[in-house]
CSV table of C-alpha atoms (C1' of nucleotides) in Angstrom, one decimal:
chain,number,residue,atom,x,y,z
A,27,UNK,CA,5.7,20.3,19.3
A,28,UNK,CA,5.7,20.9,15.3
A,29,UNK,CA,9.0,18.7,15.4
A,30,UNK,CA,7.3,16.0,17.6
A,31,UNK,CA,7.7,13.1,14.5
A,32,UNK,CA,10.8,13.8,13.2
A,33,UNK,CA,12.9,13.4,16.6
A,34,UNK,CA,11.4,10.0,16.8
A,35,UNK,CA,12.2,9.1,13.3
A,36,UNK,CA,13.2,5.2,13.0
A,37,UNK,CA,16.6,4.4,11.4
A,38,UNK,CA,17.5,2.2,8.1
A,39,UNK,CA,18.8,-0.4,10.3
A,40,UNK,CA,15.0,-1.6,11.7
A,41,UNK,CA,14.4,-2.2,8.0
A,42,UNK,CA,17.5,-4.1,7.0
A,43,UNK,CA,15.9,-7.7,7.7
A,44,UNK,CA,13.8,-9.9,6.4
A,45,UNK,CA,9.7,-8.5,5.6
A,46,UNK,CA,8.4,-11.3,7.3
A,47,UNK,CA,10.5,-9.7,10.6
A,48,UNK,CA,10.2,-6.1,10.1
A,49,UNK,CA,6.0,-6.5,9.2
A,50,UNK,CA,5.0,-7.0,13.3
A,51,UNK,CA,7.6,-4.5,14.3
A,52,UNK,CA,6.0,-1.6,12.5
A,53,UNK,CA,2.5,-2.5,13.6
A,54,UNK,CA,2.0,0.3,16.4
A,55,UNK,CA,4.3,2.7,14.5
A,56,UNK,CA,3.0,6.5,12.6
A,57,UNK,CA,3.4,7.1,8.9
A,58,UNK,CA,3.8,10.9,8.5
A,59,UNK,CA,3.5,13.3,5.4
A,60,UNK,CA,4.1,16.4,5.0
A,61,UNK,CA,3.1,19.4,3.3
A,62,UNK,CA,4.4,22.5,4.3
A,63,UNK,CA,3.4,23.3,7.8
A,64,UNK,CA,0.6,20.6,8.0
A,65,UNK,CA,1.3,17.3,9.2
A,66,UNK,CA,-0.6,14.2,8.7
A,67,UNK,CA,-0.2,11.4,10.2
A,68,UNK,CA,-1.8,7.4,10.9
A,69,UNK,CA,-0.6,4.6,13.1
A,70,UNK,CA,0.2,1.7,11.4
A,71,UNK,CA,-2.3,-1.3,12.3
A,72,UNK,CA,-2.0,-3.8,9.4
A,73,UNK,CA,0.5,-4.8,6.6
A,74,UNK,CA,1.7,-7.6,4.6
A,75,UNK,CA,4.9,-8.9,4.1
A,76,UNK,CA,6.0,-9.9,0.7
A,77,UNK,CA,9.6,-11.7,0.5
A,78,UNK,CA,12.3,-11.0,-1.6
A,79,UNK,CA,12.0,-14.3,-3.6
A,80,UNK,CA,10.3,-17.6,-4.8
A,81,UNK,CA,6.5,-15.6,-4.5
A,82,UNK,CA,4.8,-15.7,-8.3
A,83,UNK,CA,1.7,-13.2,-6.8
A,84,UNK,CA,4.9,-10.8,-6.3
A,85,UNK,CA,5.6,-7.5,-8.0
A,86,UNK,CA,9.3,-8.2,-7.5
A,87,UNK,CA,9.4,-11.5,-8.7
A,88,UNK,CA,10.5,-11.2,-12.2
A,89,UNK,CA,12.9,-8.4,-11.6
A,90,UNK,CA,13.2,-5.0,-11.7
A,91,UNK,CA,11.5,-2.9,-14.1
A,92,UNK,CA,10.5,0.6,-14.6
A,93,UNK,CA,7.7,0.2,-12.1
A,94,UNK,CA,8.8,-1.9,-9.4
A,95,UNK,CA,12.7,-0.7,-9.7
A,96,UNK,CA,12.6,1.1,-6.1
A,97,UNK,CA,12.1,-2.5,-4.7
A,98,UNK,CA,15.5,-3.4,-5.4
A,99,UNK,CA,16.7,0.0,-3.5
A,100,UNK,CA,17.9,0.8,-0.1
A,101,UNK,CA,16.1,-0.6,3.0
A,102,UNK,CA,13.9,2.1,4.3
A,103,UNK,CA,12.8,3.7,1.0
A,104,UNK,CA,9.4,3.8,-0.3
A,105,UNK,CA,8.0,1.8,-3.1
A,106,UNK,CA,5.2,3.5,-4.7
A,107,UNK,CA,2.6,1.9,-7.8
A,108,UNK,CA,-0.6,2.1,-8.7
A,109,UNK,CA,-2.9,-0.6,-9.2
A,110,UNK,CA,-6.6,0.0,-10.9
A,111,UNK,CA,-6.8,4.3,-10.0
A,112,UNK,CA,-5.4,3.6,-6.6
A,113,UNK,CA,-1.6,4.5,-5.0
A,114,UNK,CA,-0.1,1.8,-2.6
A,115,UNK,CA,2.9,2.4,-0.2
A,116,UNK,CA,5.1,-0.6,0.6
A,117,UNK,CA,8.3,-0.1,2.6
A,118,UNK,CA,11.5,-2.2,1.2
A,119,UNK,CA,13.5,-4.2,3.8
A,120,UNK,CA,16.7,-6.1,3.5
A,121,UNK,CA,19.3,-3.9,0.8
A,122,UNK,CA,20.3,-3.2,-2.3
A,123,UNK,CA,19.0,-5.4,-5.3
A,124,UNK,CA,17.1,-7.4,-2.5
A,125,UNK,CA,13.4,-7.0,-3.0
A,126,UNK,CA,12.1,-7.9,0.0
A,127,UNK,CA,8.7,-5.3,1.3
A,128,UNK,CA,5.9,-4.7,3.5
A,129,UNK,CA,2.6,-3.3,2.3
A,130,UNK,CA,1.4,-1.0,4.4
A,131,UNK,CA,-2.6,-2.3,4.8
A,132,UNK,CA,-4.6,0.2,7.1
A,133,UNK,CA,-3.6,3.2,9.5
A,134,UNK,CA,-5.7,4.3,12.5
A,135,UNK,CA,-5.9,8.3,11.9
A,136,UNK,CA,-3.9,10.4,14.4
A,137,UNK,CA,-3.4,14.1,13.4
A,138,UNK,CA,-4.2,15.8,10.7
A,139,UNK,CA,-8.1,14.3,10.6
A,140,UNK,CA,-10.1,17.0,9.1
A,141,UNK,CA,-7.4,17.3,6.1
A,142,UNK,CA,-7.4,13.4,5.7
A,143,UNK,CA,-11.5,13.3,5.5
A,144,UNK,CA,-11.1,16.1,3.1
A,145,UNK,CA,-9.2,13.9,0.9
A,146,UNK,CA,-10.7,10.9,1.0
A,147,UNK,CA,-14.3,13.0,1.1
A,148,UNK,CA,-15.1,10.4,4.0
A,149,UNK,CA,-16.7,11.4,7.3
A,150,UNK,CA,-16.7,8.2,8.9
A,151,UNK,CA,-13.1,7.4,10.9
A,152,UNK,CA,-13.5,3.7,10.8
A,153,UNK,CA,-13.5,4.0,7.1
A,154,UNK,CA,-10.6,6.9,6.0
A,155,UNK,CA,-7.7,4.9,5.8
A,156,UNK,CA,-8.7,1.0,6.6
A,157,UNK,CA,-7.2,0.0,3.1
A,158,UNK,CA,-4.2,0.7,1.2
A,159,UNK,CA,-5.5,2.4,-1.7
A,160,UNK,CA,-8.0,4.6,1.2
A,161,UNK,CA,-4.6,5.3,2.8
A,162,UNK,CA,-2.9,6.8,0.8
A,163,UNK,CA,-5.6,9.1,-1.2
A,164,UNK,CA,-5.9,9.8,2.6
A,165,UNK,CA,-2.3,11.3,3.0
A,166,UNK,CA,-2.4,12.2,-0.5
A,167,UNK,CA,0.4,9.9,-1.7
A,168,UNK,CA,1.0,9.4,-5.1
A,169,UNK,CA,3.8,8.2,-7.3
A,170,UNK,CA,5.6,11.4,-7.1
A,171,UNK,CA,7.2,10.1,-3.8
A,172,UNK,CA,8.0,6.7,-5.2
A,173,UNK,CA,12.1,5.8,-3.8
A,174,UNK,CA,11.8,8.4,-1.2
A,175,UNK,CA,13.7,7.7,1.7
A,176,UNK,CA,11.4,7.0,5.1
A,177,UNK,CA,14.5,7.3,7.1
A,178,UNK,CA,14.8,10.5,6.4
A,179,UNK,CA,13.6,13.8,8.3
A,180,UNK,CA,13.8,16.3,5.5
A,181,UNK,CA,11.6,13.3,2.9
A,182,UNK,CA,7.7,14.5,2.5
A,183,UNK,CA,6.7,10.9,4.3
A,184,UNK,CA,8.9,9.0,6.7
A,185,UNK,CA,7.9,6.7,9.8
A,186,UNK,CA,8.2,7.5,13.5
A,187,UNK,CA,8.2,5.5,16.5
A,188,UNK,CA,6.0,7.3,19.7
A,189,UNK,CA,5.2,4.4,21.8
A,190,UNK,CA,6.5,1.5,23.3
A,191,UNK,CA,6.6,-1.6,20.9
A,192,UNK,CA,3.3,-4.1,20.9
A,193,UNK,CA,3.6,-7.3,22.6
A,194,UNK,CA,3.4,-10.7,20.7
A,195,UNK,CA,0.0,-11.4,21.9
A,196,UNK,CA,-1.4,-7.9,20.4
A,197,UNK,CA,-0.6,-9.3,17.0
A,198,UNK,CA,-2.6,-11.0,14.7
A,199,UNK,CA,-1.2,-13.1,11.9
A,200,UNK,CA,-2.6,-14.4,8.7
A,201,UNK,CA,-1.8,-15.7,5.6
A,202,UNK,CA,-3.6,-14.3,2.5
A,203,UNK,CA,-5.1,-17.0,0.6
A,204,UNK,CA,-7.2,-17.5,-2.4
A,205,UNK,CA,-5.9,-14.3,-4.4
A,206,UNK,CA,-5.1,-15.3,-8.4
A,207,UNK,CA,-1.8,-16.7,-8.9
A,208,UNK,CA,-0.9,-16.5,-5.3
A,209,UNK,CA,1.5,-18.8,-3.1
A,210,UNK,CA,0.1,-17.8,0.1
A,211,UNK,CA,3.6,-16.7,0.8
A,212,UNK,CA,2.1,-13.4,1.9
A,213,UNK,CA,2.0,-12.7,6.0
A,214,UNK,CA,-0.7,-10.2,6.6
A,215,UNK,CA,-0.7,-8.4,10.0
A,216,UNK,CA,-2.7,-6.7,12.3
A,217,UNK,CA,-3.3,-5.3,15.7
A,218,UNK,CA,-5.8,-7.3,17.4
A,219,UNK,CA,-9.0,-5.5,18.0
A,220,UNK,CA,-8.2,-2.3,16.1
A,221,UNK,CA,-11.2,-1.0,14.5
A,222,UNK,CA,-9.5,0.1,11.6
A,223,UNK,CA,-8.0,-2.6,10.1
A,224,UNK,CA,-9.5,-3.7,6.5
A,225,UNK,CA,-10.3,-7.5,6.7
B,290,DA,C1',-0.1,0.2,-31.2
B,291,DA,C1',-3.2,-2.6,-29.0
B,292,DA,C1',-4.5,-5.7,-25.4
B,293,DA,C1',-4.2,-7.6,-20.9
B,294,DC,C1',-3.3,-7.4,-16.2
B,295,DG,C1',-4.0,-6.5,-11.3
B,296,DA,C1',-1.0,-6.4,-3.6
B,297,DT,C1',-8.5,-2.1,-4.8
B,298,DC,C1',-12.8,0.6,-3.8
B,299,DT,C1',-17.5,1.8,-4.0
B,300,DA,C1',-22.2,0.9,-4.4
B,301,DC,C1',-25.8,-1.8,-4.5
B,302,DT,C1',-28.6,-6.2,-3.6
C,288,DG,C1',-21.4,-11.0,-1.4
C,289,DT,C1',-20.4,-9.5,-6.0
C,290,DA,C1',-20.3,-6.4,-10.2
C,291,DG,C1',-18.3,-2.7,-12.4
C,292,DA,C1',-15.3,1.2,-12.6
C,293,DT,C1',-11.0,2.5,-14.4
C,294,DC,C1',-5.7,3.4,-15.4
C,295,DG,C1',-0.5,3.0,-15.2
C,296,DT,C1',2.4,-0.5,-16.6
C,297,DT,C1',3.8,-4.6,-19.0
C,298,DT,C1',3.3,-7.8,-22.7
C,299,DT,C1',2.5,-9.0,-27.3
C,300,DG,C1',2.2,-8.6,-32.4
DNA sequence: AAAACGATCTACT
DNA sequence: GTAGATCGTTTTG
């Protein structure tokens, strides 16, 4: 049982394609963190897809930096940054000095609840982790973990699959529009009818 | 060394 | 719907 996630861990290859590709397959899929024996753990029901070029609203856009250099890693690692007094998560698709990634939006809690509302110091389930800042104060995910490897089993967070994968028309897609210097190049996906989703 | 900049959240109207 | 908080990182002088 305590073992449960990490036999159903997802390999670097599901993350060596294009974000726009990889964003609707890990819809449906459970973000895990550890610490020590406690697990806890969402289900993936929104993110965004931001490509690995030609996108101005980009983090990766000018290059890599000291913030933004685990971009530019492996496919499968986690890119970690804060923004304002929030953490975000993105996963990095493609390979090596391609900076290609999908945000991970909003998570539908799973295990681990009453340690997840002590974090956030939420009581209401609709609103722990239905935003990518809430999500990860909700695993408490901070910039420690930035470049850790999701592929991984022994790595503090990593992604598993448990179910079967969503059908087409169980998606949502939309672009995001109207944000600052944006190109709209940004896919944003959900699961249709999920209650915990952001927008 | 100082200023500007957000891939956000909360609270309040 | 919108104002204000607030902070690591980058940019500028």
């Amino acid at each position: 049982m305590k073992k449960k996630y990490e036999k159903f861990i997802i390999p670097r290859g599901f993350y060596e394609s294009e974000p726009e590709n990889v964003a609707p397959k890990l819809l449906g899929k459970y973000l895990v963190k550890k610490e020590g024996n406690s697990y806890i753990v969402g289900k993936i029901v929104e993110v965004e897809a931001y490509l690995s070029s030609n996108d101005p609203a980009a983090h990766n856009f000018k290059g890599p930096t000291r913030r933004n250099k685990s971009l530019f890693s492996d496919a499968g690692k986690a890119y970690i940054h804060s923004l304002r007094q929030h953490c975000l998560i993105d996963v990095v698709t493609e390979g090596i000095n391609v900076p290609g990634s999908v945000l991970i939006r909003a998570l539908e809690p799973f295990d681990g609840i009453e340690l997840m509302k002590e974090n956030r110091r939420v009581e209401v389930i609709e609103n722990i982790s239905n935003g990518p800042g809430k999500l990860c104060k909700a695993l408490n995910i901070t910039r420690i973990y930035d470049n850790c490897d999701l592929t991984n089993k022994d790595s503090s967070i990593f992604i598993c699959s448990l179910d079967a994968d969503l059908e087409k028309d169980e998606i949502s897609i939309g672009n995001r529009i109207g944000i600052s210097k944006a190109t709209n190049l940004q896919l944003r996906f959900y699961i249709k009818n999920s209650k915990y989703i952001s927008t």
